Amino acid sequence: MKGLFGKLRALFTLGVLALVLAGCGKENLTALVPKGYGAESSMKLIILSVVVMTFVFLAVMIIYTIVLFRFREKKGQEDFIPKQVEGNKTLETIWTVIPIILVVILAVPTVIATFDLADVSGAAEDEAISVDITGNQYWWHFDYKGQDFQTSQDLYIPTGEKVYINMISSDVIHSFWVPSITGKMDVNVENTNRMYIEAYDEGVYWGKCAELCGPSHSLMDFKVIAVSPEEYEQWASDMQAVDPEEQPQETVAVEGKDLFESNNCMSCHAIGSSGKQVGPNLTNFGNRTKIAGFLEPTKENLASWIQDPEQYKPGNKMTGNYPEVNKEDAEKIAEYLMQLKHSEITPDSAGE
């Protein structure tokens, strides 16, 4: 009896721990509070799976309980051997048919939802928004087709509209996942995978790489900023008007721009529309709410990143590919980059 109480206590502790852990996480990084069409489809499949598994669990527990009490050893029947049922065709048929039925119940809606999200036939329409997405170790590049601007790390989309995305990788296999608004899709080197995303509400939704891709895989974060269609049009217009040669107002930022160019940073990065994808496009960098996808957006953090990115993202391709920068120069470059604010439509205005 003492052992039974010990097991029950351990089971209760695990149950409480599971409930606590289930409450962890963030509202804009969870598949359990869907804010988009794809996430809603996933949520329906999760509920269906839970219902099916609950049915299986209860059925097994009922059968187990019946067998436990009906066929337990009784006094005076220690040598009793119950009727053996191996080879019973009826039971074997039941054991085979029931799992098949359960698999079909789960598989059919899953396949329907998968093909639905992969239906990109609407991308050919004139007003459709299409974005070419490239996964890199360890950042994301977004090229808005036909709109002559590019961004990195922040993907702006209008609410209530399908945005068609074409995904490919420049190096290893990644996986595009924005849990709050859509399901996952692998990002391969050899072929382009396509799907569409749609956000119901304005907001900032966090995205993750869901495929182990290297030592800094866990830091390969990005954001989807969903704004109203009117705000999206304004933001797109602002991006198209970006002048990469525009001079900053402050002296320190002007010196930072000169250092940025003299240190050959533009050989990898770009400001405005450019085909370069060696490093992240820095257009609108000052409006990002994270540096390198996860650092707080302070000048100190950015200067420290410029001096030694390896300490933050091991294995990144920036380390060792530019001349050493002292602290003073790094702070000037950081000042210049922090002033690259090309639109008043920002993650903060979207509700982050």
mmCIF file of C-alpha atoms in Angstrom:
data_model
loop_
_atom_site.group_PDB
_atom_site.id
_atom_site.type_symbol
_atom_site.label_atom_id
_atom_site.label_comp_id
_atom_site.label_asym_id
_atom_site.label_seq_id
_atom_site.Cartn_x
_atom_site.Cartn_y
_atom_site.Cartn_z
ATOM 1 C CA MET A 1 0.000 0.000 0.000
ATOM 2 C CA LYS A 2 2.896 2.304 0.844
ATOM 3 C CA GLY A 3 4.343 1.712 -2.602
ATOM 4 C CA LEU A 4 0.986 2.491 -4.214
ATOM 5 C CA PHE A 5 0.772 5.850 -2.408
ATOM 6 C CA GLY A 6 4.315 6.640 -3.516
ATOM 7 C CA LYS A 7 3.442 5.980 -7.145
ATOM 8 C CA LEU A 8 0.266 8.053 -6.888
ATOM 9 C CA ARG A 9 2.235 10.918 -5.350
ATOM 10 C CA ALA A 10 4.784 10.774 -8.178
ATOM 11 C CA LEU A 11 1.973 10.659 -10.759
ATOM 12 C CA PHE A 12 0.284 13.675 -9.136
ATOM 13 C CA THR A 13 3.576 15.602 -9.139
ATOM 14 C CA LEU A 14 4.147 14.854 -12.816
ATOM 15 C CA GLY A 15 0.583 15.909 -13.595
ATOM 16 C CA VAL A 16 1.003 19.253 -11.836
ATOM 17 C CA LEU A 17 4.366 19.773 -13.559
ATOM 18 C CA ALA A 18 2.800 19.015 -16.945
ATOM 19 C CA LEU A 19 0.050 21.569 -16.309
ATOM 20 C CA VAL A 20 2.607 24.207 -15.299
ATOM 21 C CA LEU A 21 4.785 23.538 -18.353
ATOM 22 C CA ALA A 22 1.713 23.627 -20.603
ATOM 23 C CA GLY A 23 1.220 27.227 -19.495
ATOM 24 C CA CYS A 24 4.754 28.226 -20.491
ATOM 25 C CA GLY A 25 5.522 30.011 -23.736
ATOM 26 C CA LYS A 26 4.334 33.164 -25.412
ATOM 27 C CA GLU A 27 1.045 34.008 -27.039
ATOM 28 C CA ASN A 28 2.714 34.978 -30.315
ATOM 29 C CA LEU A 29 4.768 31.780 -30.393
ATOM 30 C CA THR A 30 2.251 29.014 -29.851
ATOM 31 C CA ALA A 31 0.187 26.738 -32.045
ATOM 32 C CA LEU A 32 -2.471 26.487 -29.316
ATOM 33 C CA VAL A 33 -3.815 30.026 -29.883
ATOM 34 C CA PRO A 34 -4.255 30.154 -33.678
ATOM 35 C CA LYS A 35 -4.208 33.593 -35.294
ATOM 36 C CA GLY A 36 -4.108 32.468 -38.905
ATOM 37 C CA TYR A 37 -5.657 30.003 -41.358
ATOM 38 C CA GLY A 38 -2.811 27.483 -41.307
ATOM 39 C CA ALA A 39 -2.538 27.489 -37.517
ATOM 40 C CA GLU A 40 -6.303 27.066 -37.240
ATOM 41 C CA SER A 41 -6.145 24.020 -39.531
ATOM 42 C CA SER A 42 -3.328 22.598 -37.388
ATOM 43 C CA MET A 43 -5.339 23.225 -34.233
ATOM 44 C CA LYS A 44 -8.305 21.294 -35.617
ATOM 45 C CA LEU A 45 -5.993 18.348 -36.366
ATOM 46 C CA ILE A 46 -4.521 18.563 -32.859
ATOM 47 C CA ILE A 47 -8.013 18.427 -31.329
ATOM 48 C CA LEU A 48 -8.966 15.493 -33.558
ATOM 49 C CA SER A 49 -5.773 13.648 -32.558
ATOM 50 C CA VAL A 50 -6.409 14.287 -28.861
ATOM 51 C CA VAL A 51 -9.991 12.993 -29.172
ATOM 52 C CA VAL A 52 -8.844 9.828 -30.958
ATOM 53 C CA MET A 53 -6.014 9.198 -28.493
ATOM 54 C CA THR A 54 -8.346 9.805 -25.552
ATOM 55 C CA PHE A 55 -10.762 7.243 -26.983
ATOM 56 C CA VAL A 56 -7.928 4.725 -27.379
ATOM 57 C CA PHE A 57 -6.637 5.395 -23.864
ATOM 58 C CA LEU A 58 -10.070 4.984 -22.258
ATOM 59 C CA ALA A 59 -10.808 1.827 -24.258
ATOM 60 C CA VAL A 60 -7.498 0.261 -23.207
ATOM 61 C CA MET A 61 -8.020 1.263 -19.554
ATOM 62 C CA ILE A 62 -11.548 -0.211 -19.521
ATOM 63 C CA ILE A 63 -10.362 -3.500 -21.038
ATOM 64 C CA TYR A 64 -7.383 -3.565 -18.684
ATOM 65 C CA THR A 65 -9.610 -2.994 -15.626
ATOM 66 C CA ILE A 66 -12.096 -5.704 -16.687
ATOM 67 C CA VAL A 67 -9.303 -8.211 -17.270
ATOM 68 C CA LEU A 68 -7.567 -7.261 -14.029
ATOM 69 C CA PHE A 69 -10.587 -7.968 -11.855
ATOM 70 C CA ARG A 70 -12.261 -10.750 -13.806
ATOM 71 C CA PHE A 71 -9.214 -12.921 -14.378
ATOM 72 C CA ARG A 72 -7.145 -12.238 -11.262
ATOM 73 C CA GLU A 73 -6.050 -15.233 -9.246
ATOM 74 C CA LYS A 74 -8.731 -16.354 -6.778
ATOM 75 C CA LYS A 75 -8.448 -18.438 -3.677
ATOM 76 C CA GLY A 76 -8.759 -22.112 -4.502
ATOM 77 C CA GLN A 77 -8.073 -21.529 -8.215
ATOM 78 C CA GLU A 78 -4.296 -21.128 -8.052
ATOM 79 C CA ASP A 79 -3.814 -23.773 -10.768
ATOM 80 C CA PHE A 80 -6.719 -22.620 -12.922
ATOM 81 C CA ILE A 81 -5.768 -21.832 -16.517
ATOM 82 C CA PRO A 82 -8.353 -19.695 -18.354
ATOM 83 C CA LYS A 83 -9.436 -20.438 -21.892
ATOM 84 C CA GLN A 84 -6.648 -19.548 -24.350
ATOM 85 C CA VAL A 85 -7.654 -17.319 -27.271
ATOM 86 C CA GLU A 86 -4.593 -17.269 -29.518
ATOM 87 C CA GLY A 87 -5.575 -17.788 -33.140
ATOM 88 C CA ASN A 88 -9.051 -16.339 -32.545
ATOM 89 C CA LYS A 89 -9.926 -14.896 -35.964
ATOM 90 C CA THR A 90 -12.617 -12.592 -34.601
ATOM 91 C CA LEU A 91 -10.246 -10.927 -32.145
ATOM 92 C CA GLU A 92 -7.440 -10.701 -34.694
ATOM 93 C CA THR A 93 -9.818 -9.050 -37.145
ATOM 94 C CA ILE A 94 -10.880 -6.526 -34.506
ATOM 95 C CA TRP A 95 -7.242 -5.766 -33.531
ATOM 96 C CA THR A 96 -6.448 -5.142 -37.200
ATOM 97 C CA VAL A 97 -9.521 -3.214 -38.345
ATOM 98 C CA ILE A 98 -9.768 -0.766 -35.433
ATOM 99 C CA PRO A 99 -6.231 0.688 -35.868
ATOM 100 C CA ILE A 100 -6.795 1.000 -39.612
ATOM 101 C CA ILE A 101 -10.005 2.940 -38.987
ATOM 102 C CA LEU A 102 -8.213 5.237 -36.525
ATOM 103 C CA VAL A 103 -5.364 5.883 -38.970
ATOM 104 C CA VAL A 104 -7.854 6.730 -41.725
ATOM 105 C CA ILE A 105 -9.717 9.110 -39.383
ATOM 106 C CA LEU A 106 -6.445 10.952 -38.718
ATOM 107 C CA ALA A 107 -4.908 10.701 -42.187
ATOM 108 C CA VAL A 108 -7.757 11.941 -44.379
ATOM 109 C CA PRO A 109 -8.214 15.404 -42.792
ATOM 110 C CA THR A 110 -4.423 15.740 -42.456
ATOM 111 C CA VAL A 111 -3.888 15.137 -46.168
ATOM 112 C CA ILE A 112 -6.750 17.503 -47.056
ATOM 113 C CA ALA A 113 -5.289 20.284 -44.858
ATOM 114 C CA THR A 114 -1.789 19.739 -46.277
ATOM 115 C CA PHE A 115 -2.912 20.000 -49.894
ATOM 116 C CA ASP A 116 -5.093 22.987 -49.005
ATOM 117 C CA LEU A 117 -2.158 24.988 -47.596
ATOM 118 C CA ALA A 118 -0.005 23.973 -50.574
ATOM 119 C CA ASP A 119 -2.586 25.277 -53.074
ATOM 120 C CA VAL A 120 -0.753 28.261 -54.575
ATOM 121 C CA SER A 121 -2.863 28.551 -57.718
ATOM 122 C CA GLY A 122 -4.000 32.004 -56.537
ATOM 123 C CA ALA A 123 -0.422 33.308 -56.791
ATOM 124 C CA ALA A 124 -0.972 33.971 -60.495
ATOM 125 C CA GLU A 125 -3.616 36.607 -59.798
ATOM 126 C CA ASP A 126 -2.583 40.217 -60.429
ATOM 127 C CA GLU A 127 -3.171 41.435 -56.863
ATOM 128 C CA ALA A 128 -1.588 38.413 -55.188
ATOM 129 C CA ILE A 129 1.407 38.980 -52.920
ATOM 130 C CA SER A 130 4.275 36.538 -53.407
ATOM 131 C CA VAL A 131 7.483 36.423 -51.426
ATOM 132 C CA ASP A 132 10.604 34.426 -52.237
ATOM 133 C CA ILE A 133 12.079 33.246 -48.936
ATOM 134 C CA THR A 134 15.636 32.034 -48.564
ATOM 135 C CA GLY A 135 16.810 30.257 -45.442
ATOM 136 C CA ASN A 136 20.448 30.819 -44.488
ATOM 137 C CA GLN A 137 22.617 29.854 -41.542
ATOM 138 C CA TYR A 138 21.224 31.571 -39.396
ATOM 139 C CA TRP A 139 18.887 34.196 -40.820
ATOM 140 C CA TRP A 140 15.984 34.612 -43.269
ATOM 141 C CA HIS A 141 15.780 36.676 -46.439
ATOM 142 C CA PHE A 142 12.479 37.939 -47.925
ATOM 143 C CA ASP A 143 12.263 39.103 -51.543
ATOM 144 C CA TYR A 144 8.861 40.557 -52.463
ATOM 145 C CA LYS A 145 8.238 39.494 -56.055
ATOM 146 C CA GLY A 146 7.446 42.308 -58.451
ATOM 147 C CA GLN A 147 7.688 44.983 -55.754
ATOM 148 C CA ASP A 148 11.371 45.829 -56.016
ATOM 149 C CA PHE A 149 12.304 45.633 -52.360
ATOM 150 C CA GLN A 150 13.766 43.090 -50.001
ATOM 151 C CA THR A 151 14.000 42.617 -46.262
ATOM 152 C CA SER A 152 15.607 40.217 -43.842
ATOM 153 C CA GLN A 153 14.370 38.856 -40.531
ATOM 154 C CA ASP A 154 11.075 40.829 -40.591
ATOM 155 C CA LEU A 155 8.316 39.704 -42.978
ATOM 156 C CA TYR A 156 5.482 42.234 -43.322
ATOM 157 C CA ILE A 157 2.119 40.939 -44.558
ATOM 158 C CA PRO A 158 -1.426 42.362 -44.770
ATOM 159 C CA THR A 159 -4.117 40.787 -42.588
ATOM 160 C CA GLY A 160 -6.942 38.826 -44.165
ATOM 161 C CA GLU A 161 -5.059 38.129 -47.397
ATOM 162 C CA LYS A 162 -3.242 35.080 -48.662
ATOM 163 C CA VAL A 163 0.489 35.675 -49.012
ATOM 164 C CA TYR A 164 2.158 33.087 -51.218
ATOM 165 C CA ILE A 165 5.670 32.080 -50.197
ATOM 166 C CA ASN A 166 8.296 30.230 -52.226
ATOM 167 C CA MET A 167 11.011 28.776 -50.020
ATOM 168 C CA ILE A 168 14.502 27.541 -50.755
ATOM 169 C CA SER A 169 17.726 27.214 -48.767
ATOM 170 C CA SER A 170 21.170 28.562 -49.649
ATOM 171 C CA ASP A 171 23.086 26.041 -47.553
ATOM 172 C CA VAL A 172 21.467 23.291 -45.445
ATOM 173 C CA ILE A 173 17.918 22.155 -44.762
ATOM 174 C CA HIS A 174 15.877 24.581 -42.665
ATOM 175 C CA SER A 175 12.189 24.630 -41.733
ATOM 176 C CA PHE A 176 9.902 27.670 -41.869
ATOM 177 C CA TRP A 177 7.476 27.789 -38.937
ATOM 178 C CA VAL A 178 5.321 30.571 -37.524
ATOM 179 C CA PRO A 179 3.301 28.583 -34.955
ATOM 180 C CA SER A 180 0.635 31.244 -34.363
ATOM 181 C CA ILE A 181 -0.402 31.608 -38.006
ATOM 182 C CA THR A 182 0.768 28.598 -40.004
ATOM 183 C CA GLY A 183 2.207 25.104 -39.994
ATOM 184 C CA LYS A 184 5.756 24.041 -40.778
ATOM 185 C CA MET A 185 7.336 23.618 -44.202
ATOM 186 C CA ASP A 186 10.824 22.282 -44.913
ATOM 187 C CA VAL A 187 13.183 24.647 -46.741
ATOM 188 C CA ASN A 188 15.448 22.581 -48.980
ATOM 189 C CA VAL A 189 18.494 23.325 -51.100
ATOM 190 C CA GLU A 190 17.432 21.360 -54.166
ATOM 191 C CA ASN A 191 13.839 22.403 -54.679
ATOM 192 C CA THR A 192 11.422 25.239 -53.953
ATOM 193 C CA ASN A 193 8.572 24.456 -51.570
ATOM 194 C CA ARG A 194 5.449 26.588 -51.808
ATOM 195 C CA MET A 195 2.542 27.358 -49.549
ATOM 196 C CA TYR A 196 0.503 30.354 -48.423
ATOM 197 C CA ILE A 197 0.113 32.057 -45.091
ATOM 198 C CA GLU A 198 -2.731 34.193 -43.828
ATOM 199 C CA ALA A 199 -3.020 36.133 -40.570
ATOM 200 C CA TYR A 200 -6.432 37.047 -39.214
ATOM 201 C CA ASP A 201 -5.375 39.763 -36.792
ATOM 202 C CA GLU A 202 -2.761 42.479 -36.683
ATOM 203 C CA GLY A 203 0.217 41.657 -34.549
ATOM 204 C CA VAL A 204 3.791 40.419 -34.454
ATOM 205 C CA TYR A 205 4.167 36.663 -34.699
ATOM 206 C CA TRP A 206 7.448 34.965 -33.930
ATOM 207 C CA GLY A 207 8.907 32.472 -36.344
ATOM 208 C CA LYS A 208 11.450 29.716 -35.755
ATOM 209 C CA CYS A 209 13.593 27.403 -37.811
ATOM 210 C CA ALA A 210 12.176 23.996 -36.923
ATOM 211 C CA GLU A 211 14.959 21.883 -38.454
ATOM 212 C CA LEU A 212 18.283 21.395 -36.674
ATOM 213 C CA CYS A 213 20.655 23.226 -39.023
ATOM 214 C CA GLY A 214 23.833 23.921 -37.056
ATOM 215 C CA PRO A 215 25.242 25.165 -33.746
ATOM 216 C CA SER A 216 23.122 28.346 -33.757
ATOM 217 C CA HIS A 217 19.917 26.710 -34.989
ATOM 218 C CA SER A 218 17.999 27.732 -31.866
ATOM 219 C CA LEU A 219 18.800 31.400 -32.566
ATOM 220 C CA MET A 220 17.504 31.396 -36.151
ATOM 221 C CA ASP A 221 14.448 33.459 -35.257
ATOM 222 C CA PHE A 222 12.417 35.882 -37.363
ATOM 223 C CA LYS A 223 9.128 37.767 -37.181
ATOM 224 C CA VAL A 224 5.993 38.099 -39.241
ATOM 225 C CA ILE A 225 4.451 41.544 -38.803
ATOM 226 C CA ALA A 226 0.780 41.503 -39.800
ATOM 227 C CA VAL A 227 -0.708 44.941 -40.418
ATOM 228 C CA SER A 228 -3.903 46.200 -42.025
ATOM 229 C CA PRO A 229 -3.982 46.167 -45.862
ATOM 230 C CA GLU A 230 -3.823 49.976 -45.870
ATOM 231 C CA GLU A 231 -0.764 49.985 -43.606
ATOM 232 C CA TYR A 232 0.857 47.285 -45.714
ATOM 233 C CA GLU A 233 0.429 49.404 -48.841
ATOM 234 C CA GLN A 234 2.017 52.340 -47.024
ATOM 235 C CA TRP A 235 4.881 50.185 -45.753
ATOM 236 C CA ALA A 236 5.511 48.730 -49.244
ATOM 237 C CA SER A 237 5.524 52.237 -50.709
ATOM 238 C CA ASP A 238 8.047 53.322 -48.054
ATOM 239 C CA MET A 239 10.311 50.380 -48.853
ATOM 240 C CA GLN A 240 10.250 51.106 -52.576
ATOM 241 C CA ALA A 241 11.299 54.704 -51.868
ATOM 242 C CA VAL A 242 14.410 53.759 -49.877
ATOM 243 C CA ASP A 243 17.528 55.583 -51.022
ATOM 244 C CA PRO A 244 20.637 53.623 -49.975
ATOM 245 C CA GLU A 245 22.779 56.723 -50.516
ATOM 246 C CA GLU A 246 20.758 58.900 -48.135
ATOM 247 C CA GLN A 247 22.992 60.666 -45.618
ATOM 248 C CA PRO A 248 22.156 60.504 -41.899
ATOM 249 C CA GLN A 249 21.461 63.716 -40.003
ATOM 250 C CA GLU A 250 23.873 63.265 -37.097
ATOM 251 C CA THR A 251 27.641 63.539 -37.378
ATOM 252 C CA VAL A 252 28.320 60.276 -35.559
ATOM 253 C CA ALA A 253 25.952 58.424 -37.877
ATOM 254 C CA VAL A 254 27.646 59.994 -40.923
ATOM 255 C CA GLU A 255 30.999 58.725 -39.628
ATOM 256 C CA GLY A 256 29.380 55.344 -39.044
ATOM 257 C CA LYS A 257 28.146 55.237 -42.647
ATOM 258 C CA ASP A 258 31.651 56.027 -43.884
ATOM 259 C CA LEU A 259 33.096 53.267 -41.689
ATOM 260 C CA PHE A 260 30.376 50.874 -42.861
ATOM 261 C CA GLU A 261 31.387 51.473 -46.462
ATOM 262 C CA SER A 262 35.171 51.616 -45.896
ATOM 263 C CA ASN A 263 35.106 48.295 -44.030
ATOM 264 C CA ASN A 264 33.514 46.739 -47.102
ATOM 265 C CA CYS A 265 30.326 45.813 -45.238
ATOM 266 C CA MET A 266 28.332 46.469 -48.417
ATOM 267 C CA SER A 267 30.054 43.528 -50.113
ATOM 268 C CA CYS A 268 27.785 41.250 -48.064
ATOM 269 C CA HIS A 269 24.929 43.463 -46.881
ATOM 270 C CA ALA A 270 22.604 45.743 -48.801
ATOM 271 C CA ILE A 271 20.332 48.670 -48.073
ATOM 272 C CA GLY A 272 17.432 48.989 -50.477
ATOM 273 C CA SER A 273 16.753 46.637 -53.355
ATOM 274 C CA SER A 274 19.692 44.416 -54.191
ATOM 275 C CA GLY A 275 20.320 40.894 -55.338
ATOM 276 C CA LYS A 276 22.920 40.347 -52.608
ATOM 277 C CA GLN A 277 22.046 37.610 -50.163
ATOM 278 C CA VAL A 278 25.451 36.889 -48.626
ATOM 279 C CA GLY A 279 24.350 38.677 -45.461
ATOM 280 C CA PRO A 280 21.033 40.077 -44.235
ATOM 281 C CA ASN A 281 19.525 43.024 -46.079
ATOM 282 C CA LEU A 282 19.694 45.949 -43.634
ATOM 283 C CA THR A 283 16.853 48.055 -45.053
ATOM 284 C CA ASN A 284 14.684 49.404 -42.237
ATOM 285 C CA PHE A 285 17.144 47.915 -39.711
ATOM 286 C CA GLY A 286 16.394 50.624 -37.122
ATOM 287 C CA ASN A 287 12.768 49.483 -36.903
ATOM 288 C CA ARG A 288 13.629 45.902 -36.005
ATOM 289 C CA THR A 289 12.911 44.928 -32.435
ATOM 290 C CA LYS A 290 15.719 42.364 -32.289
ATOM 291 C CA ILE A 291 19.322 42.285 -33.423
ATOM 292 C CA ALA A 292 20.368 39.070 -35.178
ATOM 293 C CA GLY A 293 16.890 37.751 -34.408
ATOM 294 C CA PHE A 294 17.227 37.561 -30.647
ATOM 295 C CA LEU A 295 19.342 40.366 -29.091
ATOM 296 C CA GLU A 296 17.659 43.403 -27.568
ATOM 297 C CA PRO A 297 17.932 46.335 -30.010
ATOM 298 C CA THR A 298 20.407 48.535 -28.180
ATOM 299 C CA LYS A 299 23.421 50.294 -29.646
ATOM 300 C CA GLU A 300 25.642 48.528 -27.118
ATOM 301 C CA ASN A 301 24.433 45.093 -28.206
ATOM 302 C CA LEU A 302 24.814 45.967 -31.882
ATOM 303 C CA ALA A 303 28.347 47.319 -31.394
ATOM 304 C CA SER A 304 29.281 44.197 -29.457
ATOM 305 C CA TRP A 305 27.797 42.032 -32.223
ATOM 306 C CA ILE A 306 29.794 43.896 -34.889
ATOM 307 C CA GLN A 307 33.013 43.360 -32.947
ATOM 308 C CA ASP A 308 32.485 39.659 -32.276
ATOM 309 C CA PRO A 309 29.399 37.947 -33.774
ATOM 310 C CA GLU A 310 30.844 34.538 -33.002
ATOM 311 C CA GLN A 311 30.189 34.971 -29.278
ATOM 312 C CA TYR A 312 26.467 35.293 -30.037
ATOM 313 C CA LYS A 313 25.923 32.983 -33.010
ATOM 314 C CA PRO A 314 28.612 30.311 -33.269
ATOM 315 C CA GLY A 315 29.150 29.142 -36.819
ATOM 316 C CA ASN A 316 27.751 32.267 -38.490
ATOM 317 C CA LYS A 317 29.264 33.318 -41.828
ATOM 318 C CA MET A 318 30.006 36.902 -40.754
ATOM 319 C CA THR A 319 32.842 36.018 -38.391
ATOM 320 C CA GLY A 320 36.296 36.571 -39.874
ATOM 321 C CA ASN A 321 35.065 38.014 -43.180
ATOM 322 C CA TYR A 322 35.804 41.691 -42.495
ATOM 323 C CA PRO A 323 38.617 43.711 -40.879
ATOM 324 C CA GLU A 324 38.793 43.938 -37.097
ATOM 325 C CA VAL A 325 36.695 46.848 -35.778
ATOM 326 C CA ASN A 326 37.542 48.647 -32.543
ATOM 327 C CA LYS A 327 34.860 49.577 -30.009
ATOM 328 C CA GLU A 328 34.663 53.253 -30.993
ATOM 329 C CA ASP A 329 34.202 52.499 -34.687
ATOM 330 C CA ALA A 330 31.726 49.706 -33.912
ATOM 331 C CA GLU A 331 29.614 52.165 -31.915
ATOM 332 C CA LYS A 332 29.627 54.647 -34.814
ATOM 333 C CA ILE A 333 28.534 51.956 -37.268
ATOM 334 C CA ALA A 334 25.861 50.873 -34.795
ATOM 335 C CA GLU A 335 24.632 54.473 -34.558
ATOM 336 C CA TYR A 336 24.293 54.614 -38.348
ATOM 337 C CA LEU A 337 22.437 51.302 -38.599
ATOM 338 C CA MET A 338 20.082 52.152 -35.741
ATOM 339 C CA GLN A 339 18.978 55.239 -37.681
ATOM 340 C CA LEU A 340 17.891 53.241 -40.723
ATOM 341 C CA LYS A 341 14.173 53.713 -40.150
ATOM 342 C CA HIS A 342 12.409 53.838 -43.471
ATOM 343 C CA SER A 343 8.768 53.609 -42.431
ATOM 344 C CA GLU A 344 6.418 54.596 -39.633
ATOM 345 C CA ILE A 345 4.773 51.171 -39.940
ATOM 346 C CA THR A 346 6.801 49.181 -37.410
ATOM 347 C CA PRO A 347 6.492 46.105 -35.177
ATOM 348 C CA ASP A 348 5.728 48.484 -32.318
ATOM 349 C CA SER A 349 2.859 50.100 -34.229
ATOM 350 C CA ALA A 350 1.596 46.586 -35.065
ATOM 351 C CA GLY A 351 1.252 45.839 -31.386
ATOM 352 C CA GLU A 352 4.495 44.257 -30.197
#
